[in-house]
CSV table of C-alpha atoms in Angstrom, one decimal:
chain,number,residue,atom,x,y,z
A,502,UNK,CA,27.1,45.5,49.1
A,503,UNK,CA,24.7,45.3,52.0
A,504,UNK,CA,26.9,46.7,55.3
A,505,UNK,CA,24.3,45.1,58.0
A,506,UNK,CA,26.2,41.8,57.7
A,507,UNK,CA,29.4,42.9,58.2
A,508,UNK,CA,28.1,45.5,61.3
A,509,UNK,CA,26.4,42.7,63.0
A,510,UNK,CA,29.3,40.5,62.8
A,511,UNK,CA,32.0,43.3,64.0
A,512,UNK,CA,29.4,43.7,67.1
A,513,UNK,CA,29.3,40.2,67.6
A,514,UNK,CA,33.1,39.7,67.8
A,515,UNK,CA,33.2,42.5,70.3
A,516,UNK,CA,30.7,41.6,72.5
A,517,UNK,CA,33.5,38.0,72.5
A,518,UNK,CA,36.4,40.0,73.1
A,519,UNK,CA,34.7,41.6,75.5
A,520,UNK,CA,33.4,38.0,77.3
A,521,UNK,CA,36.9,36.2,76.5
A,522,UNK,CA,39.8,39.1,77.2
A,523,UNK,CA,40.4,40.9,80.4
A,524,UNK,CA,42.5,43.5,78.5
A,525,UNK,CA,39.3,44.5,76.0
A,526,UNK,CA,37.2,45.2,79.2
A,527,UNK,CA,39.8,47.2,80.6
A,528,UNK,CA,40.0,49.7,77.6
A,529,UNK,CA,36.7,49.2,76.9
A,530,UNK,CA,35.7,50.5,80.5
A,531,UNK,CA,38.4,53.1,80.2
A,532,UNK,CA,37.2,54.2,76.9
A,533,UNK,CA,33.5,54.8,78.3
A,534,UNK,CA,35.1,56.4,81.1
A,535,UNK,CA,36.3,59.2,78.4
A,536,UNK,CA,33.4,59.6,76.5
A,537,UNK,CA,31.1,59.9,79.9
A,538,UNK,CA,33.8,62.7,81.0
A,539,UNK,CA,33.7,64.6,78.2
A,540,UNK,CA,29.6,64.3,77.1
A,541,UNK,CA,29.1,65.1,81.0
A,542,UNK,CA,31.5,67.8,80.6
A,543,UNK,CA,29.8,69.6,77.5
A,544,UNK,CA,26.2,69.2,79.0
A,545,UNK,CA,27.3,70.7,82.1
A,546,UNK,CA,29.1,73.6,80.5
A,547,UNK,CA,25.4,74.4,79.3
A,548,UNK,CA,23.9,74.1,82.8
A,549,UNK,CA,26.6,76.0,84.5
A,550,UNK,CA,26.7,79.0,82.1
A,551,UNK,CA,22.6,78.7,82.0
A,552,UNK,CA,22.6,78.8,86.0
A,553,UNK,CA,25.7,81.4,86.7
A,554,UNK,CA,26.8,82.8,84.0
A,555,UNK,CA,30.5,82.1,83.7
A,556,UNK,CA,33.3,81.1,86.1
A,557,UNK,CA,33.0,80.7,89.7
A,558,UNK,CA,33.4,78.1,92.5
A,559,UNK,CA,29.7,77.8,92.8
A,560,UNK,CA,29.7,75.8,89.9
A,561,UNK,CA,31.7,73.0,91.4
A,562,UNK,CA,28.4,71.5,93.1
A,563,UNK,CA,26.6,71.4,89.6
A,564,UNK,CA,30.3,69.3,88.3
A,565,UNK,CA,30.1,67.2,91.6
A,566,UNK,CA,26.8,66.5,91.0
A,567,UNK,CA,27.0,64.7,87.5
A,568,UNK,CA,30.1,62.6,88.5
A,569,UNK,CA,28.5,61.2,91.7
A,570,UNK,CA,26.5,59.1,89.5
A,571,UNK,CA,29.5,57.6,87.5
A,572,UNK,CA,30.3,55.2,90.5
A,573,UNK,CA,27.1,53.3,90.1
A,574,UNK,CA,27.8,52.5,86.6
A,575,UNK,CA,31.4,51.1,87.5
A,576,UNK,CA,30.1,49.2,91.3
A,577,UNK,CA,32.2,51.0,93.3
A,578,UNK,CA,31.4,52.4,97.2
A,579,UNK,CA,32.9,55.0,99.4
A,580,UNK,CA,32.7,54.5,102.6
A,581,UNK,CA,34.2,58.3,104.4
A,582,UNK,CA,35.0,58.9,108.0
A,583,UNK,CA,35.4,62.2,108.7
A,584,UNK,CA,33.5,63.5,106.5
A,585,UNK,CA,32.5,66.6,108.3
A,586,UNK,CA,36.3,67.9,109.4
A,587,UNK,CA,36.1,69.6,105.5
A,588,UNK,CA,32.6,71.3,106.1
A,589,UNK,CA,33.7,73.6,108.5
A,590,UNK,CA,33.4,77.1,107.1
A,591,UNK,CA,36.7,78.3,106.6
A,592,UNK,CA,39.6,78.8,104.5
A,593,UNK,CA,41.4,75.5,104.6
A,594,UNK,CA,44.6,73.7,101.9
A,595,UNK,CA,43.5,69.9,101.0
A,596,UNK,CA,46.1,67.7,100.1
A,597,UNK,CA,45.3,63.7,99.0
A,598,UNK,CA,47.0,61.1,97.5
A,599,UNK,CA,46.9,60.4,94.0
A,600,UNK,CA,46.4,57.4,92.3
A,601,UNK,CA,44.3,56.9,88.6
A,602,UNK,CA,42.3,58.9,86.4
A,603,UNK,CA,39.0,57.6,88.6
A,604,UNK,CA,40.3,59.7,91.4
A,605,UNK,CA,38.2,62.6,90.2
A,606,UNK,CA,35.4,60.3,90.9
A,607,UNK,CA,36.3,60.2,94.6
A,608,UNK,CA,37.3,63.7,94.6
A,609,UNK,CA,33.8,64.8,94.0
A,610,UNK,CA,32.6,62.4,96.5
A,611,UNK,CA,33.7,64.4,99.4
A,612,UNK,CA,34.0,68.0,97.7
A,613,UNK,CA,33.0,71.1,100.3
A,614,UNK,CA,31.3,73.6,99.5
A,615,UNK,CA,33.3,76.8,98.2
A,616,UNK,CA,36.4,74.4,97.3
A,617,UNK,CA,38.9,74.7,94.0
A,618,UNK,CA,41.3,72.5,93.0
A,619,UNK,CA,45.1,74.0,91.4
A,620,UNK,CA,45.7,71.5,88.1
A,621,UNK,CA,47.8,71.4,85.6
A,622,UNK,CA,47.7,73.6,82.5
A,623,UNK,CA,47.8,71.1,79.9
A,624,UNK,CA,44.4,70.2,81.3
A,625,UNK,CA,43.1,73.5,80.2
A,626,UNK,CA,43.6,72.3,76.4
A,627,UNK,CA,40.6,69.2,76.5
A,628,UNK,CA,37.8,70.4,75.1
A,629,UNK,CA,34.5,70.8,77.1
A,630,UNK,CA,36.6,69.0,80.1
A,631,UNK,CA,39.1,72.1,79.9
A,632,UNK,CA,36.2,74.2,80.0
A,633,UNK,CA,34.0,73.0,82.5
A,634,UNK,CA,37.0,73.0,84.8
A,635,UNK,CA,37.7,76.7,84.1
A,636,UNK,CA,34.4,77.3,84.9
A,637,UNK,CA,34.1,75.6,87.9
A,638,UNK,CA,36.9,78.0,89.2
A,639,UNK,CA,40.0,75.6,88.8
A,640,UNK,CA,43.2,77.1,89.4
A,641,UNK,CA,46.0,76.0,86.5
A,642,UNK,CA,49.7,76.4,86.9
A,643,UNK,CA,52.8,75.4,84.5
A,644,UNK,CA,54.6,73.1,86.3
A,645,UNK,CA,57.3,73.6,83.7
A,646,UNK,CA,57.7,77.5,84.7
A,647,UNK,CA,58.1,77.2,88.6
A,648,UNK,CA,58.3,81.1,88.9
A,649,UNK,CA,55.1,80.9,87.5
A,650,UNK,CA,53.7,78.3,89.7
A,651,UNK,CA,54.9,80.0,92.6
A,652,UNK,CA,53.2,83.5,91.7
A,653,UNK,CA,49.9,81.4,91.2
A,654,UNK,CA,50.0,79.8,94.6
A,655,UNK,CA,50.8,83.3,96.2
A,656,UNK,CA,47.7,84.9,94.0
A,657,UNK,CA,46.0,81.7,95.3
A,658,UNK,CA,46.6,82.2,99.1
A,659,UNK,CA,45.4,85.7,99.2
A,660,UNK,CA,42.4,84.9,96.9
A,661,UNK,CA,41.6,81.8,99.4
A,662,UNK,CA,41.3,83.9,102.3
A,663,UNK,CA,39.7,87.5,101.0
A,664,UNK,CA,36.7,84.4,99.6
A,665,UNK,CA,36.9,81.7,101.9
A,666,UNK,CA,38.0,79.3,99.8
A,667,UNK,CA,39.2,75.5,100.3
A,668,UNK,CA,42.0,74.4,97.6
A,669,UNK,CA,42.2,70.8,96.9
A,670,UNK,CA,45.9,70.0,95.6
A,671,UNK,CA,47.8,66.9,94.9
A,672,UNK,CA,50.9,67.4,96.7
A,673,UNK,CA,52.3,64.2,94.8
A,674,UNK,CA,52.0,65.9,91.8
A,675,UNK,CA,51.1,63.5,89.7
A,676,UNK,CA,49.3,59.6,89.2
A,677,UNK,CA,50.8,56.9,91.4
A,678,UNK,CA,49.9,53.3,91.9
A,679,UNK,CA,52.9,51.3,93.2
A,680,UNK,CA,51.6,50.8,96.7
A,681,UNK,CA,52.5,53.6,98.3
A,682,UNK,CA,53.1,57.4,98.3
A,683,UNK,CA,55.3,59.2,95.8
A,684,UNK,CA,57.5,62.2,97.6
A,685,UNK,CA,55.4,65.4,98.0
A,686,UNK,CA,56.3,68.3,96.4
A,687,UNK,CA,56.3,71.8,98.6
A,688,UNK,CA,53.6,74.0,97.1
A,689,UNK,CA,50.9,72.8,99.2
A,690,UNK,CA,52.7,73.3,102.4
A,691,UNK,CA,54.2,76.8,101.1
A,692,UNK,CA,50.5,78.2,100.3
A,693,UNK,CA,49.0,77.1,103.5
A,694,UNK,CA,52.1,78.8,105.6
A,695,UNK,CA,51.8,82.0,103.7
A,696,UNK,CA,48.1,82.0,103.9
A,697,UNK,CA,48.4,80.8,107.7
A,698,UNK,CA,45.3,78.3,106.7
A,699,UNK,CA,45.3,74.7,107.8
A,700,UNK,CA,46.0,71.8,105.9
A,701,UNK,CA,43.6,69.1,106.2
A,702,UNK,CA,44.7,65.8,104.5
A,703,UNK,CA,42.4,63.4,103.3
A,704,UNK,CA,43.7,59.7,102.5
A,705,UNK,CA,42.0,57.3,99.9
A,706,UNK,CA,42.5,53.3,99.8
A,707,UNK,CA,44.4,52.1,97.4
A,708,UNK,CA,42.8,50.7,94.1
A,709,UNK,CA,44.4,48.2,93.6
A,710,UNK,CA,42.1,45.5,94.3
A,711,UNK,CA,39.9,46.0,91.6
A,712,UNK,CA,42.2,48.4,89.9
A,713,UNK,CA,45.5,47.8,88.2
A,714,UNK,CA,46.5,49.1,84.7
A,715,UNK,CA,49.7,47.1,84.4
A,716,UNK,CA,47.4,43.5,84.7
A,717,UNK,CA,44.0,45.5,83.0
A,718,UNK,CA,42.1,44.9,85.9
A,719,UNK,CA,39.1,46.9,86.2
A,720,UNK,CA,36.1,45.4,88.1
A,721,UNK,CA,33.7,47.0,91.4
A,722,UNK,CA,35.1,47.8,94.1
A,723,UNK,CA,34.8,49.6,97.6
A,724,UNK,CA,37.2,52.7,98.6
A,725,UNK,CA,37.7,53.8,101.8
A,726,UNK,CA,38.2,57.7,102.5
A,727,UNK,CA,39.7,58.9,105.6
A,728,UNK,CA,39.6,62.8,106.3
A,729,UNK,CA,42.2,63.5,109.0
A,730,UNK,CA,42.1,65.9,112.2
A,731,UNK,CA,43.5,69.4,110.6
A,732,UNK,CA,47.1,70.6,111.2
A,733,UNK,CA,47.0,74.1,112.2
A,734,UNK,CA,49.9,76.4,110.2
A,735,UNK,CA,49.4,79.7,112.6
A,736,UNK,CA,52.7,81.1,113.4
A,737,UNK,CA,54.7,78.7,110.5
A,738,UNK,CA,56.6,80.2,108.2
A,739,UNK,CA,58.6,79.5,105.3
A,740,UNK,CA,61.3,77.4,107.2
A,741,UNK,CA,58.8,75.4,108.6
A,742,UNK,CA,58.2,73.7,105.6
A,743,UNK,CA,59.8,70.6,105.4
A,744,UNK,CA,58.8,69.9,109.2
A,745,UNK,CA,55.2,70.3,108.1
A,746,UNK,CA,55.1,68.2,104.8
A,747,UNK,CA,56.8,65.5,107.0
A,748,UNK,CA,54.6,65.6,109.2
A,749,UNK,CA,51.7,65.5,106.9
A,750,UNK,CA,53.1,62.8,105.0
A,751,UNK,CA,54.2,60.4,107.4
A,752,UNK,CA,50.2,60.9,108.8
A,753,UNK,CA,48.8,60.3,105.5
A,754,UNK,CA,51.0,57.0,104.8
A,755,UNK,CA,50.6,55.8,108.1
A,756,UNK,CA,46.8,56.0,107.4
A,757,UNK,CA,47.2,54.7,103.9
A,758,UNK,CA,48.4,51.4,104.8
A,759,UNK,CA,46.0,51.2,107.7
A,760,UNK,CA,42.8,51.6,105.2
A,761,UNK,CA,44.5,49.7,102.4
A,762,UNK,CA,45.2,46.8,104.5
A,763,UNK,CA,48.5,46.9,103.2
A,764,UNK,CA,51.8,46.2,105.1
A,765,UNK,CA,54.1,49.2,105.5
A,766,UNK,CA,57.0,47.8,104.0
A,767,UNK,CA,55.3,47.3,101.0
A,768,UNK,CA,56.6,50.4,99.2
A,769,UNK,CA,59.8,52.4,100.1
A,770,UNK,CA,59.5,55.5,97.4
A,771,UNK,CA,58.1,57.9,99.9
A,772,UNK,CA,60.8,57.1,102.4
A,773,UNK,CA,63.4,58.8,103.8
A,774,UNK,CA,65.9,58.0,101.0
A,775,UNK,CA,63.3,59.5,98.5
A,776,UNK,CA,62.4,62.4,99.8
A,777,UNK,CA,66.2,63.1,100.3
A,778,UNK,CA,66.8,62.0,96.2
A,779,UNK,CA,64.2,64.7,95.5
């Protein structure tokens, strides 16, 4: 029985789901998303073991360089202010806010030189994504094994400063898109103290204009990125911390709202009765 029939007409209905339901363009973007992540992945594995031979951070500009060209097959813009605060040669901790799997997108937008990001370990386990990252010098802790994680981030802060290293870390911990910001957890703060680094936080829009996973919205859109003046950690120590991710915080959701164009009152998870339930 001839197939071509069959193929043509599976195509065509599709290419009508695609035209006709919101929720098929959603998946069907996400689902390109995943192959472009990990073919990119796997050719630049090649090109990165080709041009350096194995792990190092120098192979975060080859990685950058691929996924800068996803956001012109999805419309969407960044438009960064402060762009050069995080090219300043020195050691420095990163902290952003967290919001979809496209963040990587606007991660590598405004990437420095010499900078790592700390990930999870389960990421480690996805094929040529897993490896690519490994290769381009990503730190992975358990987050299930905070001993662990803690002996990582001390490793970390003396690594950061014997190389000159900027570490790019989610202090949210993980993906959030309710509107605001989720509690931040203490690592960050606790590896910039002990490394006596500053933090520099850097503050994206939220997505949800064009967006959403709950309504399958997924269309072009602009982000904003804000990088914010650094807060200096010489002298801090470990009882400082709380005072510090505060005060980072309450910077990064002030500016958050301000970019989004969101009223503040619009979210009350990373408020004070939050951060005191964590």
């Amino acid at each position: 029985m001839e197939l071509w029939p069959w193929l043509t007409a599976a195509l065509l209905l599709a290419l009508l789901l695609l035209q006709l339901s919101r929720s098929a363009k959603f998946y069907a973007k996400i689902g390109l998303y995943c192959v472009l992540c990990f073919t990119v992945s796997a050719v630049a594995v090649v090109v990165c073991l080709l041009r350096h031979g194995g792990r190092t951070v120098e192979n975060m500009s080859i990685i950058s360089w691929f996924i800068r060209y996803f956001k012109y097959l999805y419309g969407l813009r960044f438009e960064v202010k402060g762009r050069q605060k995080l090219e300043e040669d020195r050691p420095c901790v990163i902290i952003s806010n967290h919001q979809s799997i496209l963040d990587m997108m606007g991660l590598m937008e405004v990437l420095p030189d010499r900078c790592v990001q700390i990930a999870k370990r389960q990421l480690l386990f996805l094929g040529p994504v897993g490896l690519i990252m490994y290769l381009g010098g990503v730190l992975f802790i358990d987050r299930q094994r905070s001993r662990m994680a803690m002996t990582v981030i001390s490793d970390v802060g003396k690594c950061m400063v014997r190389e000159k290293l900027k570490v790019w870390i989610y202090p949210e911990g993980t993906r959030n898109d309710n509107g605001d910001l989720l509690p931040f957890k203490k690592g960050a703060f606790h590896l910039a103290i002990q490394a006596q680094v500053p933090i520099i936080p850097v503050v994206y829009s939220s997505f949800s204009s064009f967006y959403n996973y709950k309504t399958k919205l997924f269309t072009p859109g602009t982000v904003k990125v804000e990088v914010l003046d650094a807060i200096p950690t010489t002298g801090l120590t470990i009882a400082d911390v709380p005072e510090l991710l505060d005060t980072c915080q309450q910077a990064m959701r002030t500016t958050f709202f301000h970019i989004s164009q969101l009223p503040q009152e619009n979210g009350a998870s990373a408020g004070p009765d939050a951060q005191a339930s964590q």
